[in-house]
Short mmCIF file of C-alpha atoms and ligand atoms in Angstrom, two decimals:
data_model
loop_
_atom_site.label_atom_id
_atom_site.label_comp_id
_atom_site.label_asym_id
_atom_site.label_seq_id
_atom_site.Cartn_x
_atom_site.Cartn_y
_atom_site.Cartn_z
CA MET U 127 135.97 114.44 100.25
CA TRP U 128 136.85 115.65 103.71
CA GLY U 129 140.63 115.18 103.51
CA GLY U 130 141.27 118.74 104.67
CA ARG U 131 140.13 117.99 108.20
CA PHE U 132 141.26 114.37 108.43
CA SER U 133 144.75 112.92 108.53
CA ARG U 134 143.87 109.22 108.45
CA LYS U 135 141.81 107.20 106.02
CA PRO U 136 138.71 105.43 107.35
CA ALA U 137 139.27 102.04 108.95
CA GLU U 138 138.07 99.06 106.99
CA ILE U 139 135.18 98.56 109.38
CA MET U 140 134.28 102.27 109.15
CA GLN U 141 134.00 101.94 105.42
CA ALA U 142 132.16 98.63 105.67
CA ILE U 143 129.38 99.99 107.86
CA ASN U 144 129.25 103.36 106.12
CA VAL U 145 129.13 102.35 102.49
CA SER U 146 125.76 102.53 100.74
CA ILE U 147 126.68 102.51 97.06
CA GLY U 148 125.53 98.88 96.68
CA VAL U 149 122.02 100.04 97.52
CA ASP U 150 121.71 103.69 96.51
CA ARG U 151 123.23 103.17 93.05
CA ARG U 152 119.62 102.64 92.08
CA LEU U 153 119.16 106.41 92.52
CA TRP U 154 121.61 107.26 89.75
CA ALA U 155 119.06 108.65 87.30
CA GLN U 156 117.40 110.80 89.98
CA ASP U 157 120.80 111.94 91.21
CA LEU U 158 121.84 113.11 87.75
CA THR U 159 118.50 114.82 87.12
CA GLY U 160 118.75 116.62 90.46
CA SER U 161 122.32 117.70 89.76
CA GLU U 162 121.43 119.02 86.32
CA ALA U 163 118.57 121.10 87.73
CA HIS U 164 120.82 122.40 90.51
CA CYS U 165 123.62 123.26 88.07
CA ARG U 166 121.31 125.15 85.68
CA MET U 167 119.84 127.08 88.58
CA LEU U 168 123.32 128.01 89.90
CA ALA U 169 124.26 129.39 86.49
CA ALA U 170 120.97 131.20 85.98
CA GLN U 171 121.40 132.87 89.36
CA GLY U 172 124.96 133.85 88.55
CA ILE U 173 126.31 131.72 91.39
CA ILE U 174 128.60 129.79 89.02
CA ARG U 175 129.89 130.82 85.58
CA GLN U 176 128.00 129.58 82.54
CA GLU U 177 131.13 127.92 81.07
CA ASP U 178 131.59 125.92 84.28
CA ALA U 179 127.93 124.95 84.20
CA ASP U 180 128.32 123.83 80.59
CA ALA U 181 131.33 121.71 81.49
CA ILE U 182 129.43 120.17 84.42
CA LEU U 183 126.36 119.42 82.30
CA GLY U 184 128.59 117.88 79.63
CA GLY U 185 130.22 115.66 82.24
CA LEU U 186 126.89 114.66 83.73
CA ALA U 187 125.67 113.69 80.25
CA ILE U 188 128.68 111.41 79.81
CA ILE U 189 127.99 109.88 83.22
CA ARG U 190 124.35 109.31 82.24
CA GLU U 191 125.54 107.39 79.18
CA GLU U 192 127.95 105.34 81.25
CA MET U 193 125.22 104.53 83.76
CA ALA U 194 122.77 103.53 81.04
CA ALA U 195 125.40 101.39 79.33
CA GLY U 196 126.39 99.77 82.61
CA THR U 197 130.00 100.94 82.25
CA PHE U 198 130.00 103.48 85.09
CA PRO U 199 132.80 102.55 87.52
CA PHE U 200 131.01 102.27 90.88
CA ARG U 201 133.55 102.32 93.71
CA ASP U 202 133.01 101.49 97.37
CA ALA U 203 135.68 104.02 98.31
CA TYR U 204 133.19 106.77 97.43
CA GLU U 205 130.51 105.64 99.89
CA ASP U 206 127.35 106.52 97.99
CA VAL U 207 125.92 107.43 94.61
CA HIS U 208 126.36 111.16 95.18
CA MET U 209 130.09 110.87 95.88
CA ASN U 210 130.60 108.34 93.11
CA VAL U 211 129.06 110.73 90.61
CA GLU U 212 131.03 113.69 91.91
CA ALA U 213 134.30 111.74 91.84
CA ARG U 214 133.64 110.56 88.31
CA LEU U 215 132.74 114.08 87.25
CA ALA U 216 136.09 115.29 88.54
CA GLU U 217 137.85 112.61 86.49
CA LEU U 218 135.93 113.58 83.39
CA ILE U 219 136.01 117.39 83.49
CA GLY U 220 138.54 118.36 86.17
CA ASP U 221 138.27 121.63 88.08
CA PRO U 222 134.76 122.90 87.20
CA SER U 223 133.31 119.75 88.80
CA GLY U 224 134.13 121.19 92.22
CA ARG U 225 131.57 123.97 91.72
CA LEU U 226 128.55 121.68 91.44
CA HIS U 227 128.26 121.20 95.20
CA THR U 228 127.91 124.97 95.82
CA ALA U 229 124.80 125.70 97.92
CA ARG U 230 124.04 122.00 98.24
CA SER U 231 124.66 119.19 100.69
CA ARG U 232 124.29 115.46 100.35
CA ASN U 233 121.50 115.87 102.87
CA ASP U 234 119.18 117.78 100.55
CA GLN U 235 120.59 115.86 97.59
CA VAL U 236 119.63 112.44 98.94
CA ALA U 237 116.27 113.71 100.17
CA THR U 238 115.57 114.98 96.65
CA ASP U 239 116.80 111.87 94.85
CA PHE U 240 114.81 109.59 97.10
CA ARG U 241 111.64 111.63 96.76
CA LEU U 242 111.95 111.47 92.98
CA TRP U 243 112.44 107.70 93.18
CA VAL U 244 109.51 107.11 95.53
CA ARG U 245 107.33 109.39 93.41
CA ASP U 246 108.05 107.23 90.35
CA ALA U 247 107.48 104.08 92.38
CA CYS U 248 104.04 105.35 93.43
CA ASP U 249 103.17 106.12 89.82
CA GLU U 250 104.31 102.69 88.69
CA ALA U 251 102.42 100.94 91.47
CA ALA U 252 99.22 102.78 90.60
CA GLU U 253 99.68 101.93 86.91
CA GLY U 254 100.32 98.27 87.71
CA LEU U 255 97.18 98.14 89.80
CA LYS U 256 95.17 99.48 86.90
CA GLY U 257 96.43 96.60 84.78
CA LEU U 258 95.37 94.16 87.47
CA GLN U 259 91.96 95.80 87.69
CA ARG U 260 91.52 95.48 83.94
CA ALA U 261 92.32 91.77 84.06
CA LEU U 262 89.81 91.28 86.87
CA LEU U 263 87.18 93.28 85.00
CA VAL U 264 87.44 90.99 81.98
CA GLN U 265 86.81 87.95 84.18
CA ALA U 266 84.07 89.69 86.14
CA GLU U 267 82.25 90.63 82.98
CA ALA U 268 82.49 87.12 81.56
CA HIS U 269 81.18 85.67 84.82
CA ALA U 270 78.88 88.42 86.09
CA ASP U 271 76.11 85.85 86.54
CA ALA U 272 78.18 82.78 87.48
CA LEU U 273 76.90 81.54 90.82
CA MET U 274 79.25 80.77 93.64
CA PRO U 275 78.88 80.48 97.38
CA GLY U 276 79.48 83.65 99.32
CA PHE U 277 81.17 82.94 102.63
CA THR U 278 81.42 84.37 106.08
CA HIS U 279 83.75 82.55 108.46
CA LEU U 280 84.55 80.51 105.31
CA GLN U 281 81.16 78.85 105.90
CA PRO U 282 78.51 78.98 103.16
CA ALA U 283 76.54 82.18 103.79
CA GLN U 284 74.56 83.44 100.79
CA PRO U 285 74.98 82.83 97.07
CA VAL U 286 76.87 85.50 95.15
CA THR U 287 78.26 85.67 91.65
CA PHE U 288 81.89 85.14 90.72
CA GLY U 289 81.79 88.50 88.98
CA HIS U 290 80.61 90.17 92.17
CA HIS U 291 83.38 88.52 94.16
CA LEU U 292 86.07 89.64 91.71
CA MET U 293 84.66 93.15 91.65
CA ALA U 294 85.23 93.38 95.40
CA TYR U 295 88.95 93.20 94.59
CA VAL U 296 88.60 95.75 91.81
CA GLU U 297 87.27 98.14 94.46
CA MET U 298 90.14 97.34 96.86
CA PHE U 299 92.82 97.81 94.21
CA GLY U 300 91.12 101.03 93.16
CA ARG U 301 91.50 102.38 96.69
CA ASP U 302 95.11 101.16 96.76
CA ALA U 303 95.87 103.07 93.57
CA GLY U 304 94.17 106.08 95.16
CA ARG U 305 96.41 105.80 98.20
CA PHE U 306 99.52 105.86 96.00
CA ALA U 307 98.15 108.93 94.20
CA ASP U 308 97.40 110.66 97.51
CA ALA U 309 100.88 109.89 98.84
CA ARG U 310 102.39 111.18 95.63
CA ALA U 311 100.47 114.45 95.82
CA ARG U 312 101.63 115.09 99.39
CA MET U 313 105.28 114.17 98.74
CA ASN U 314 105.58 116.35 95.67
CA GLU U 315 107.57 119.17 97.28
CA ASN U 316 111.20 119.95 96.66
CA PRO U 317 113.80 119.47 99.43
CA LEU U 318 116.66 120.70 97.21
CA GLY U 319 118.13 123.96 98.47
CA ALA U 320 117.64 123.10 102.13
CA ALA U 321 121.38 122.36 101.90
CA ALA U 322 122.82 120.70 105.02
CA LEU U 323 119.97 121.74 107.29
CA ALA U 324 119.71 125.52 107.59
CA GLY U 325 119.32 126.70 104.00
CA SER U 326 121.92 128.55 101.94
CA PRO U 327 123.49 132.01 101.95
CA PHE U 328 123.75 131.90 98.14
CA PRO U 329 120.94 133.53 96.14
CA ILE U 330 119.52 130.15 95.05
CA ASP U 331 116.12 129.81 93.40
CA ARG U 332 114.36 126.89 94.98
CA HIS U 333 111.21 127.55 92.98
CA ALA U 334 113.17 127.08 89.77
CA THR U 335 114.63 123.72 90.81
CA ALA U 336 111.20 122.68 92.07
CA ALA U 337 109.68 123.41 88.67
CA ALA U 338 112.56 121.74 86.82
CA LEU U 339 112.09 118.55 88.83
CA GLY U 340 108.30 118.49 88.52
CA PHE U 341 107.69 119.38 92.15
CA ASP U 342 104.73 121.59 93.03
CA ARG U 343 106.75 123.89 95.31
CA PRO U 344 109.86 123.93 97.53
CA MET U 345 109.55 122.46 101.00
CA ALA U 346 108.94 125.32 103.40
CA ASN U 347 111.33 124.36 106.20
CA SER U 348 114.92 123.40 105.56
CA LEU U 349 115.19 121.23 108.71
CA ASP U 350 112.07 119.34 107.80
CA ALA U 351 113.22 118.98 104.19
CA VAL U 352 116.39 117.06 105.06
CA SER U 353 115.14 115.13 108.06
CA ASP U 354 111.79 113.56 107.33
CA ARG U 355 111.08 110.41 105.43
CA ASP U 356 107.34 110.44 105.97
CA PHE U 357 106.85 110.39 102.20
CA ALA U 358 108.56 107.00 102.07
CA LEU U 359 106.56 105.80 105.06
CA GLU U 360 103.34 106.86 103.41
CA ALA U 361 104.27 105.06 100.20
CA LEU U 362 105.23 101.98 102.23
CA SER U 363 101.92 102.15 104.11
CA ALA U 364 100.05 102.20 100.84
CA ALA U 365 102.21 99.30 99.66
CA ALA U 366 101.56 97.31 102.84
CA ILE U 367 97.80 97.77 102.62
CA CYS U 368 97.87 96.83 98.95
CA ALA U 369 100.00 93.77 99.70
CA GLY U 370 97.39 92.76 102.25
CA HIS U 371 94.72 92.88 99.56
CA LEU U 372 96.90 90.92 97.17
CA SER U 373 97.54 88.32 99.83
CA ARG U 374 93.82 87.82 100.40
CA LEU U 375 93.21 87.21 96.71
CA GLY U 376 96.27 84.94 96.66
CA GLU U 377 94.78 82.96 99.53
CA GLU U 378 91.43 82.67 97.77
CA ILE U 379 93.09 81.34 94.63
CA VAL U 380 94.96 78.78 96.76
CA VAL U 381 91.71 77.66 98.38
CA TRP U 382 89.69 77.74 95.15
CA MET U 383 92.30 75.56 93.44
CA THR U 384 92.17 72.75 95.98
CA PRO U 385 90.44 69.64 94.64
CA GLN U 386 88.04 70.00 97.57
CA PHE U 387 86.83 73.37 96.26
CA GLY U 388 87.70 72.96 92.59
CA PHE U 389 86.35 76.43 91.79
CA VAL U 390 89.13 77.61 89.49
CA SER U 391 92.10 76.28 87.62
CA LEU U 392 95.29 77.92 86.39
CA PRO U 393 97.17 76.87 83.28
CA ASP U 394 100.36 74.78 83.39
CA ASP U 395 102.59 77.79 82.88
CA LEU U 396 101.31 79.52 86.01
CA THR U 397 101.51 76.53 88.33
CA THR U 398 104.23 74.15 89.44
CA GLY U 399 104.50 70.41 89.93
CA SER U 400 106.08 68.33 92.64
CA SER U 401 109.40 66.56 92.35
CA ILE U 402 107.98 63.52 94.14
CA MET U 403 104.18 63.53 93.81
CA PRO U 404 103.31 63.25 90.14
CA GLN U 405 99.66 64.21 90.61
CA LYS U 406 100.40 67.63 92.07
CA ARG U 407 99.60 71.02 90.67
CA ASN U 408 100.66 73.72 93.08
CA PRO U 409 99.58 77.37 93.13
CA ASP U 410 103.08 78.61 94.02
CA ALA U 411 102.61 82.03 92.45
CA ALA U 412 99.45 82.66 94.48
CA GLU U 413 101.20 81.49 97.63
CA LEU U 414 104.18 83.76 96.98
CA VAL U 415 101.91 86.74 96.36
CA ARG U 416 100.29 85.88 99.69
CA ALA U 417 103.73 85.76 101.32
CA LYS U 418 105.05 89.03 99.87
CA ALA U 419 102.77 90.83 102.31
CA GLY U 420 105.18 89.78 105.06
CA ARG U 421 108.16 91.31 103.36
CA ILE U 422 106.29 94.49 102.44
CA SER U 423 104.69 95.19 105.80
CA GLY U 424 108.04 94.24 107.36
CA SER U 425 109.63 97.01 105.32
CA LEU U 426 107.12 99.52 106.65
CA VAL U 427 107.85 98.47 110.22
CA ALA U 428 111.60 98.61 109.54
CA LEU U 429 111.49 102.22 108.37
CA LEU U 430 109.03 103.32 111.05
CA THR U 431 111.48 101.93 113.59
CA VAL U 432 114.52 103.57 111.98
CA MET U 433 112.81 106.97 112.00
CA LYS U 434 111.28 106.98 115.45
CA GLY U 435 113.05 109.15 117.98
CA LEU U 436 115.61 110.66 115.57
CA PRO U 437 116.49 114.23 116.57
CA LEU U 438 116.38 116.87 113.83
CA ALA U 439 117.89 117.17 111.35
CA TYR U 440 119.79 114.52 109.37
CA SER U 441 121.22 111.44 111.07
CA LYS U 442 123.07 108.66 109.31
CA ASP U 443 120.36 106.29 110.49
CA MET U 444 118.41 107.65 107.55
CA GLN U 445 120.72 105.94 105.10
CA GLU U 446 118.83 102.81 106.19
CA ASP U 447 115.69 104.23 104.54
CA LYS U 448 116.44 102.85 101.10
CA PRO U 449 116.73 99.06 101.49
CA PRO U 450 113.19 98.60 102.87
CA VAL U 451 111.68 100.89 100.25
CA PHE U 452 113.48 99.22 97.35
CA GLU U 453 112.69 95.79 98.70
CA ALA U 454 109.03 96.57 99.26
CA PHE U 455 108.45 98.10 95.84
CA ASP U 456 110.35 95.30 94.09
CA ALA U 457 108.17 92.77 95.88
CA LEU U 458 105.01 94.73 95.20
CA GLY U 459 105.78 95.05 91.49
CA LEU U 460 106.37 91.34 91.24
CA ALA U 461 103.25 90.49 93.22
CA VAL U 462 101.03 92.77 91.15
CA SER U 463 102.43 91.38 87.89
CA ALA U 464 102.03 87.78 89.02
CA MET U 465 98.50 88.43 90.21
CA THR U 466 97.65 90.14 86.93
CA ALA U 467 98.86 87.10 85.02
CA MET U 468 96.83 84.77 87.24
CA ALA U 469 93.72 86.94 87.09
CA ALA U 470 93.87 86.94 83.31
CA ALA U 471 94.50 83.19 83.02
CA LEU U 472 92.28 81.63 85.63
CA THR U 473 89.37 79.53 84.44
CA PRO U 474 86.42 79.22 86.76
CA ASN U 475 84.59 75.89 86.91
CA ARG U 476 81.11 77.38 86.67
CA GLU U 477 79.23 74.10 87.21
CA ARG U 478 81.14 73.27 90.31
CA MET U 479 80.77 76.74 91.78
CA ALA U 480 77.05 76.83 90.97
CA ALA U 481 76.53 73.45 92.64
CA ALA U 482 78.34 74.68 95.71
CA ALA U 483 76.37 77.94 95.69
CA GLY U 484 73.21 76.16 96.77
CA ALA U 485 74.83 73.90 99.33
CA GLY U 486 74.92 74.56 103.06
CA PHE U 487 71.35 75.99 103.12
CA SER U 488 72.71 79.17 101.59
CA THR U 489 69.22 80.45 100.73
CA ALA U 490 67.99 80.30 104.33
CA THR U 491 68.03 84.10 104.51
CA ASP U 492 65.84 84.17 101.40
CA LEU U 493 63.31 81.95 103.19
CA ALA U 494 63.35 84.23 106.23
CA ASP U 495 62.91 87.32 104.02
CA TRP U 496 59.98 85.58 102.25
CA LEU U 497 58.29 84.91 105.59
CA VAL U 498 58.67 88.60 106.48
CA ARG U 499 57.40 89.82 103.12
CA GLU U 500 54.59 87.35 102.44
CA LEU U 501 53.40 86.37 105.92
CA ASP U 502 54.26 89.61 107.70
CA LEU U 503 56.32 87.78 110.34
CA PRO U 504 58.70 89.92 112.40
CA PHE U 505 62.25 89.16 111.18
CA ARG U 506 63.28 87.58 114.50
CA ARG U 507 60.32 85.17 114.29
CA ALA U 508 61.07 84.43 110.64
CA HIS U 509 64.70 83.71 111.62
CA HIS U 510 63.48 81.17 114.18
CA VAL U 511 61.07 79.47 111.76
CA THR U 512 63.80 79.29 109.13
CA GLY U 513 66.24 77.80 111.64
CA ALA U 514 63.75 75.06 112.44
CA THR U 515 63.19 74.47 108.72
CA VAL U 516 66.95 74.14 108.08
CA LYS U 517 67.17 71.71 110.98
CA ARG U 518 64.40 69.56 109.47
CA ALA U 519 66.03 69.62 106.03
CA GLU U 520 69.35 68.63 107.57
CA GLU U 521 67.70 65.70 109.36
CA MET U 522 66.16 64.55 106.07
CA GLY U 523 69.44 65.08 104.20
CA VAL U 524 67.95 67.46 101.62
CA ASP U 525 68.45 71.07 100.53
CA LEU U 526 65.85 73.68 101.45
CA GLY U 527 64.47 73.64 97.92
CA GLN U 528 63.84 69.88 98.15
CA LEU U 529 62.10 69.92 101.52
CA PRO U 530 58.44 68.90 101.01
CA LEU U 531 55.87 71.63 101.63
CA SER U 532 54.16 69.43 104.22
CA GLU U 533 57.34 69.45 106.30
CA MET U 534 57.59 73.23 106.12
CA GLN U 535 53.95 73.63 107.06
CA LYS U 536 54.52 71.57 110.22
CA ILE U 537 56.72 74.46 111.31
CA GLU U 538 54.70 77.35 109.84
CA PRO U 539 51.29 76.34 108.45
CA ARG U 540 50.88 79.46 106.29
CA ILE U 541 53.88 78.67 104.06
CA THR U 542 52.72 78.06 100.46
CA GLU U 543 54.14 76.48 97.30
CA ALA U 544 55.25 79.97 96.20
CA VAL U 545 58.14 79.82 98.67
CA TYR U 546 60.15 77.53 96.38
CA LYS U 547 60.64 80.38 93.92
CA VAL U 548 63.01 82.13 96.32
CA LEU U 549 64.96 79.07 97.40
CA SER U 550 67.24 78.63 94.39
CA PRO U 551 70.66 80.31 94.37
CA GLU U 552 69.80 81.98 91.02
CA ALA U 553 66.72 83.59 92.53
CA SER U 554 68.66 84.55 95.64
CA CYS U 555 71.32 86.39 93.62
CA ALA U 556 68.83 87.94 91.22
CA SER U 557 66.83 89.34 94.13
CA ARG U 558 69.75 91.26 95.63
CA THR U 559 69.30 94.35 93.52
CA SER U 560 70.20 96.91 96.17
CA TYR U 561 73.01 99.24 95.08
CA GLY U 562 76.27 97.31 95.25
CA GLY U 563 74.45 94.00 95.68
CA THR U 564 75.20 90.72 93.94
CA ALA U 565 72.35 90.76 91.39
CA PRO U 566 73.99 90.35 87.97
CA GLU U 567 72.49 93.64 86.75
CA GLN U 568 74.11 95.46 89.68
CA VAL U 569 77.42 93.71 89.04
CA ARG U 570 77.28 94.67 85.36
CA ALA U 571 76.52 98.29 86.26
CA ARG U 572 79.60 98.46 88.50
CA ILE U 573 81.72 96.81 85.79
CA ALA U 574 80.58 99.44 83.28
CA GLU U 575 81.49 102.24 85.69
CA TRP U 576 84.96 100.83 86.28
CA LYS U 577 85.58 100.26 82.60
CA ALA U 578 84.80 103.91 81.97
CA ARG U 579 87.03 105.00 84.84
CA LEU U 580 89.97 102.91 83.64
CA SER U 581 89.74 103.77 79.95
N1 LIG O 83 124.49 108.11 101.78
C1 LIG O 83 123.81 109.06 102.59
C2 LIG O 83 122.34 108.64 102.82
O1 LIG O 83 121.86 107.83 102.11
C3 LIG O 83 123.83 110.40 101.94
C4 LIG O 83 123.70 111.54 102.91
C5 LIG O 83 124.95 111.65 103.72
N2 LIG O 83 124.86 112.78 104.56
C6 LIG O 83 125.68 112.95 105.61
N3 LIG O 83 125.49 113.98 106.35
N4 LIG O 83 126.61 112.06 105.92
O2 LIG O 83 121.71 109.10 103.76
#
């Protein structure tokens, strides 16, 4: 490509460190789309002749077929996808191919291709998350009133419903999808036409290529257009946050599936066995979803580190932008799909969860609230009385609901029989009717809202 200035071919090591075709070949569709838009614009502006444009578009169409069929001859000698396409175009159509790169540089070309790719990746991630949310909604609706322990510090805290717990993740994944949509909206500007860094002396129409490529407008500064990768960083940030959410649900499934918890089970086809221990059923998929967070947030850190301190405009460092982005979005797609399959297939053990929901004095707060409401105790006093009551129940080896009234009255004489009504986990959940609370009617209301939003 630059043989005019050079008299020696690149050393083997030069080519080895420089080559990116193994990675950026994934941009082939975006590269062809960008080139077609650029070519049409050049012809429309009278910068190249229409017959040359037609020849170029014909050649690009053949290349598109070769790419789709997997017969395109990728060659390391041509460094990257842009030069591979251009070299192939020259083989296919000869001289007119040399006019395609008028008023364009690989710098704005790669910035455009990559933006188009990341834009699609954001759309796909948001779509995938909707599928996961739908799977969770089905489970949440079926188990909107299924009792389970709610935890803080992984210690029994207050009873909640399984539906309520799953809906917490529906909210998180909803925000994740929103972050991908926000990132998409901000990145949707066209770098093409920034050329190498300073813009072009040709009468190009950047608004036309922007419209052709589905961008909202051209980027307003040519230096910025070719030198920033904040759009990829933003997408990776959204991916890393989302992966964190996925990893938390993965962890919960791992814990819930232990025989000690026994809250949920997964079918044979979504678990694995052990080569030595015949009794085992391992939640490998949930563990791997949990682990993908490492790879995905690692990708974010990798690109943040590549970009920091780079002077304007383009530096070859930026070729290292693609591996982390591809790796992160591959991992995210896999994690979301695996989690969707698990969410759809998991079977809660309602009896076991309900039994656990009442354990650990989980309705102690309900007792304290009752003392405030019925006996007009200040909450701090009620907290103290309840603590003493829990202590007594613990000594006697019973739950709060089984502690005889006489024992309670030794601590607070005004407690009456009526207190037992609030001490069951059912009553505890049913009472939490504040907006967003765990009462089944609240949970069902949120489910209905999400179903409407996702339909
Ligand atoms: N393969 C390069 C990349 O991914 C394309 C841009 C090359 N630009 C340059 N000035 N050498 O960044």
